[in-house]
Amino acid sequence: MNIYKLCIIAAITFLACLIIRSDLQTPLISDQDGNFKDYDGQDKAYLFTVPEDGQMMRLEITGSLPLNSWKAIDMEIFDPEGNYLFSYSDELWSESGRDSEGEWREYKSRAYHDVHFPKKGQYSAYVSSSFGPSNSAKHFNYTFRIIPIKGNISFIDPLLWITGIITGFSFIVILHRLGAKRKNSELTYKPINTLSPEAMKAMETHIPAWPIALLFFVPVLVASLLAYSKGDDEHDWQVYSYHHFNINVDKQLREQSIGSAGFRSRGGPGGK
């Protein structure tokens, strides 16, 4: 098998991973937005439903900010029995400035985190936020929602990266060979000891393309089955938080929810 076939197979696999990844992130419902003005810093629960055991859910925040300001958000998640599970923290921001190339502006108007919920039921979330350095951001509208999505992209992302790297590397090799071939064709002198066509053919690999194609497509198939599956294994949210920087477990809230029967309200904005 030559480099051209490898590039084509890797590119097809990369495109397949992109399509599957996009489909996995498709929301299963819509129109469940909550307005921060109705929930921010209040002892009022935003209720959301996990439709099936093992459902992937998206915690999402959207909103625009005035220049050179930021908004920090905290969501505290409780299970159907009122037990505290974890907190999701993230930021929206907007920055501007000037450098040698002129004026620039960078912003983040959407934040989200996809998380697997082992058990179905009606969960609740309490939200709180803070602004800086100007209070003008308070007058802007911000929404949030917690909705089910089709699956877990973490199974597909490694394959997306690997096939993308292989596609890019093989494409560079192809360009290099074409450039070298063109350069040699412009030379009027060729050395006597140039390899014969028979010797060049003997150096080529004779591996058929189908085993390589299987080597690419089978992992994508397995990863897709895992990504769309719904496992109901319980989470250790403390361990989960070690591997996700925007997830944390508030020990005080956790102790309160475990120690108090029917505990359903938080200890204060932000859980602090």
Coordinates of C-alpha atoms in Angstrom, one line a residue:
M1 CA 0.0 0.0 0.0
N2 CA 1.4 3.4 -0.9
I3 CA 1.2 6.8 0.9
Y4 CA -1.7 7.9 -1.3
K5 CA -4.0 5.2 -0.2
L6 CA -3.0 5.7 3.5
C7 CA -3.8 9.4 3.1
I8 CA -7.3 8.7 1.6
I9 CA -8.2 6.1 4.2
A10 CA -7.1 8.4 7.1
A11 CA -8.9 11.4 5.6
I12 CA -12.2 9.4 5.2
T13 CA -11.9 8.2 8.8
F14 CA -11.2 11.7 10.0
L15 CA -14.3 13.0 8.3
A16 CA -16.4 10.2 9.7
C17 CA -15.1 11.1 13.2
L18 CA -16.1 14.7 12.6
I19 CA -19.6 13.7 11.5
I20 CA -20.1 11.3 14.5
R21 CA -18.8 13.9 16.9
S22 CA -21.2 16.5 15.6
D23 CA -24.1 14.1 15.9
L24 CA -23.2 13.1 19.5
Q25 CA -23.5 16.7 20.6
T26 CA -27.0 17.1 19.1
P27 CA -29.5 18.2 21.9
L28 CA -32.5 15.9 22.4
I29 CA -34.7 18.7 23.6
S30 CA -34.8 22.5 23.2
D31 CA -36.4 25.5 24.8
Q32 CA -35.4 24.8 28.3
D33 CA -33.4 28.0 28.9
G34 CA -33.2 29.5 32.3
N35 CA -32.6 33.3 32.8
F36 CA -30.0 34.2 35.3
K37 CA -32.2 37.1 36.6
D38 CA -34.7 34.5 37.8
Y39 CA -32.3 32.2 39.6
D40 CA -29.0 34.0 40.3
G41 CA -28.1 33.9 44.0
Q42 CA -31.6 32.9 45.0
D43 CA -32.8 29.8 46.9
K44 CA -34.8 28.8 43.8
A45 CA -34.1 25.5 42.0
Y46 CA -33.8 25.2 38.3
L47 CA -35.3 21.8 37.6
F48 CA -34.1 19.5 34.8
T49 CA -34.9 16.0 33.8
V50 CA -32.5 13.2 33.0
P51 CA -34.6 11.0 30.7
E52 CA -32.7 7.7 30.9
D53 CA -30.1 5.9 33.1
G54 CA -26.6 6.8 31.9
Q55 CA -27.8 9.9 29.9
M56 CA -25.2 12.4 28.8
M57 CA -26.2 15.9 29.8
R58 CA -24.9 19.3 28.7
L59 CA -24.5 22.1 31.3
E60 CA -24.4 25.3 29.1
I61 CA -24.2 29.0 29.7
T62 CA -24.5 31.7 27.1
G63 CA -24.4 35.5 27.0
S64 CA -22.5 38.5 25.7
L65 CA -20.4 40.8 27.8
P66 CA -19.3 44.4 27.5
L67 CA -15.7 45.0 26.6
N68 CA -13.0 44.2 29.3
S69 CA -15.3 42.5 31.7
W70 CA -15.9 38.9 32.9
K71 CA -18.7 36.9 34.5
A72 CA -17.9 33.9 36.8
I73 CA -20.7 31.3 37.1
D74 CA -21.3 28.5 39.6
M75 CA -23.9 25.7 39.3
E76 CA -24.6 23.4 42.2
I77 CA -26.2 20.1 41.1
F78 CA -28.5 18.0 43.4
D79 CA -30.0 14.6 42.7
P80 CA -33.7 13.7 42.9
E81 CA -33.4 13.0 46.6
G82 CA -31.8 16.4 47.3
N83 CA -28.3 15.1 47.8
Y84 CA -25.5 17.4 46.6
L85 CA -23.5 15.9 43.7
F86 CA -21.0 18.5 42.4
S87 CA -20.5 22.1 41.3
Y88 CA -19.8 23.3 37.8
S89 CA -17.8 26.6 37.5
D90 CA -16.9 28.5 34.4
E91 CA -16.4 32.0 33.0
L92 CA -17.6 34.2 30.2
W93 CA -15.3 37.1 29.3
S94 CA -14.6 39.9 26.7
E95 CA -11.2 41.5 26.2
S96 CA -9.8 44.1 23.8
G97 CA -6.6 45.9 23.2
R98 CA -4.1 47.2 20.7
D99 CA -0.8 45.8 19.5
S100 CA 1.6 46.2 16.6
E101 CA -1.0 44.8 14.2
G102 CA -3.8 47.1 15.4
E103 CA -6.8 46.7 17.6
W104 CA -8.0 43.3 18.6
R105 CA -10.9 41.7 20.5
E106 CA -11.3 38.3 22.0
Y107 CA -14.3 36.9 23.9
K108 CA -16.0 33.8 25.2
S109 CA -19.8 34.0 25.0
R110 CA -20.6 30.3 25.6
A111 CA -19.4 27.8 28.1
Y112 CA -20.5 24.2 28.6
H113 CA -19.5 20.9 30.1
D114 CA -20.9 17.4 29.1
V115 CA -21.4 15.0 31.9
H116 CA -22.8 11.5 32.3
F117 CA -25.6 11.1 34.8
P118 CA -26.0 7.4 36.0
K119 CA -29.6 7.6 37.1
K120 CA -32.7 9.1 35.5
G121 CA -35.0 11.5 37.3
Q122 CA -35.7 15.1 38.0
Y123 CA -32.5 16.9 39.3
S124 CA -32.1 20.5 40.5
A125 CA -29.5 23.2 40.1
Y126 CA -28.8 26.4 41.9
V127 CA -26.8 29.1 40.2
S128 CA -24.8 32.1 41.4
S129 CA -22.4 34.5 39.6
S130 CA -20.1 37.4 40.1
F131 CA -18.9 40.1 37.8
G132 CA -15.8 42.2 37.3
P133 CA -14.2 44.6 37.0
S134 CA -17.3 46.7 36.1
N135 CA -20.8 46.2 37.2
S136 CA -22.1 47.1 33.7
A137 CA -22.2 43.4 32.9
K138 CA -25.1 43.0 35.3
H139 CA -27.4 44.7 32.8
F140 CA -26.7 42.2 30.0
N141 CA -28.9 39.1 29.5
Y142 CA -27.5 35.6 30.4
T143 CA -29.1 32.2 30.0
F144 CA -28.3 28.7 31.0
R145 CA -29.7 25.3 30.4
I146 CA -29.1 21.6 31.3
I147 CA -30.2 19.4 28.5
P148 CA -29.7 15.8 27.3
I149 CA -27.5 15.1 24.3
K150 CA -27.0 12.0 22.1
G151 CA -23.7 10.7 23.4
N152 CA -20.2 11.1 24.8
I153 CA -17.6 12.7 22.5
S154 CA -14.7 11.7 24.7
F155 CA -14.7 8.3 23.0
I156 CA -14.4 9.9 19.5
D157 CA -12.0 12.7 20.3
P158 CA -8.8 10.6 20.5
L159 CA -9.5 9.0 17.2
L160 CA -10.2 12.4 15.7
W161 CA -6.8 13.6 16.8
I162 CA -4.9 10.5 15.6
T163 CA -6.5 10.3 12.2
G164 CA -6.1 14.1 11.7
I165 CA -2.4 13.8 12.5
I166 CA -1.9 10.8 10.2
T167 CA -3.8 12.6 7.4
G168 CA -1.7 15.7 7.8
F169 CA 1.6 13.8 7.9
S170 CA 0.8 11.7 4.9
F171 CA -0.3 14.8 2.9
I172 CA 3.0 16.5 3.7
V173 CA 4.9 13.4 2.5
I174 CA 2.9 13.4 -0.7
L175 CA 3.7 17.1 -1.3
H176 CA 7.4 16.4 -0.6
R177 CA 7.5 13.5 -3.1
L178 CA 5.7 15.5 -5.8
G179 CA 8.1 18.4 -5.3
A180 CA 11.2 16.1 -5.4
K181 CA 9.8 14.4 -8.5
R182 CA 9.3 17.7 -10.3
K183 CA 12.8 18.9 -9.3
N184 CA 14.4 15.7 -10.6
S185 CA 12.5 16.0 -13.9
E186 CA 14.2 19.4 -14.5
L187 CA 17.7 18.0 -14.2
T188 CA 19.6 17.3 -17.5
Y189 CA 22.2 15.1 -15.7
K190 CA 21.3 11.8 -14.1
P191 CA 23.8 9.5 -12.4
I192 CA 24.7 6.2 -14.0
N193 CA 23.9 4.2 -10.8
T194 CA 20.2 5.2 -10.8
L195 CA 18.1 2.3 -9.6
S196 CA 16.4 0.3 -12.3
P197 CA 12.5 0.2 -12.5
E198 CA 12.7 -3.4 -11.3
A199 CA 14.7 -2.4 -8.2
M200 CA 12.4 0.4 -7.4
K201 CA 9.4 -1.9 -7.7
A202 CA 11.0 -4.4 -5.4
M203 CA 11.4 -1.7 -2.8
E204 CA 7.7 -1.0 -2.8
T205 CA 5.5 -2.5 -0.1
H206 CA 2.8 -4.9 -1.2
I207 CA 0.5 -4.7 1.8
P208 CA -3.1 -4.6 0.6
A209 CA -5.2 -1.6 1.5
W210 CA -8.1 -3.4 3.2
P211 CA -6.2 -4.4 6.4
I212 CA -5.2 -0.8 6.9
A213 CA -8.8 0.3 6.3
L214 CA -10.0 -2.1 8.9
L215 CA -7.3 -0.9 11.3
F216 CA -8.9 2.6 11.0
F217 CA -12.6 1.8 10.7
V218 CA -13.0 -0.9 13.4
P219 CA -11.8 1.4 16.2
V220 CA -14.2 4.1 15.0
L221 CA -17.1 1.6 15.0
V222 CA -16.2 0.4 18.5
A223 CA -15.8 4.0 19.8
S224 CA -19.1 5.0 18.2
L225 CA -21.0 2.1 20.0
L226 CA -19.4 3.2 23.3
A227 CA -20.2 6.9 22.7
Y228 CA -23.9 6.2 22.0
S229 CA -24.3 3.6 24.8
K230 CA -25.8 4.5 28.2
G231 CA -24.0 2.9 31.1
D232 CA -25.5 3.3 34.6
D233 CA -22.3 3.0 36.5
E234 CA -22.2 5.2 39.6
H235 CA -19.9 8.2 39.6
D236 CA -17.4 9.1 42.4
W237 CA -17.8 12.8 41.8
Q238 CA -14.8 13.6 43.9
V239 CA -12.6 11.5 41.7
Y240 CA -14.3 12.9 38.6
S241 CA -13.5 16.5 39.7
Y242 CA -9.7 15.6 39.8
H243 CA -9.8 15.1 36.0
H244 CA -12.0 18.1 35.1
F245 CA -10.8 21.5 36.1
N246 CA -14.2 23.2 36.0
I247 CA -15.9 20.5 38.2
N248 CA -15.5 20.6 42.0
V249 CA -17.1 19.0 45.0
D250 CA -17.9 21.3 48.0
K251 CA -17.2 19.3 51.1
Q252 CA -19.5 21.4 53.3
L253 CA -22.5 21.0 51.0
R254 CA -21.7 17.3 50.6
E255 CA -21.6 16.7 54.4
Q256 CA -24.9 18.6 54.8
S257 CA -26.7 16.7 52.2
I258 CA -25.5 13.3 53.4
G259 CA -26.1 14.2 57.1
S260 CA -29.6 15.8 56.7
A261 CA -32.6 13.7 55.7
G262 CA -34.5 15.4 52.9
F263 CA -31.9 18.1 52.5
R264 CA -32.9 20.1 49.4
S265 CA -31.5 23.6 49.7
R266 CA -28.0 24.9 49.5
G267 CA -26.0 26.6 52.2
G268 CA -25.7 29.9 50.3
P269 CA -24.7 31.4 47.0
G270 CA -21.8 29.5 45.5
G271 CA -21.9 27.0 48.3
K272 CA -19.3 28.8 50.3

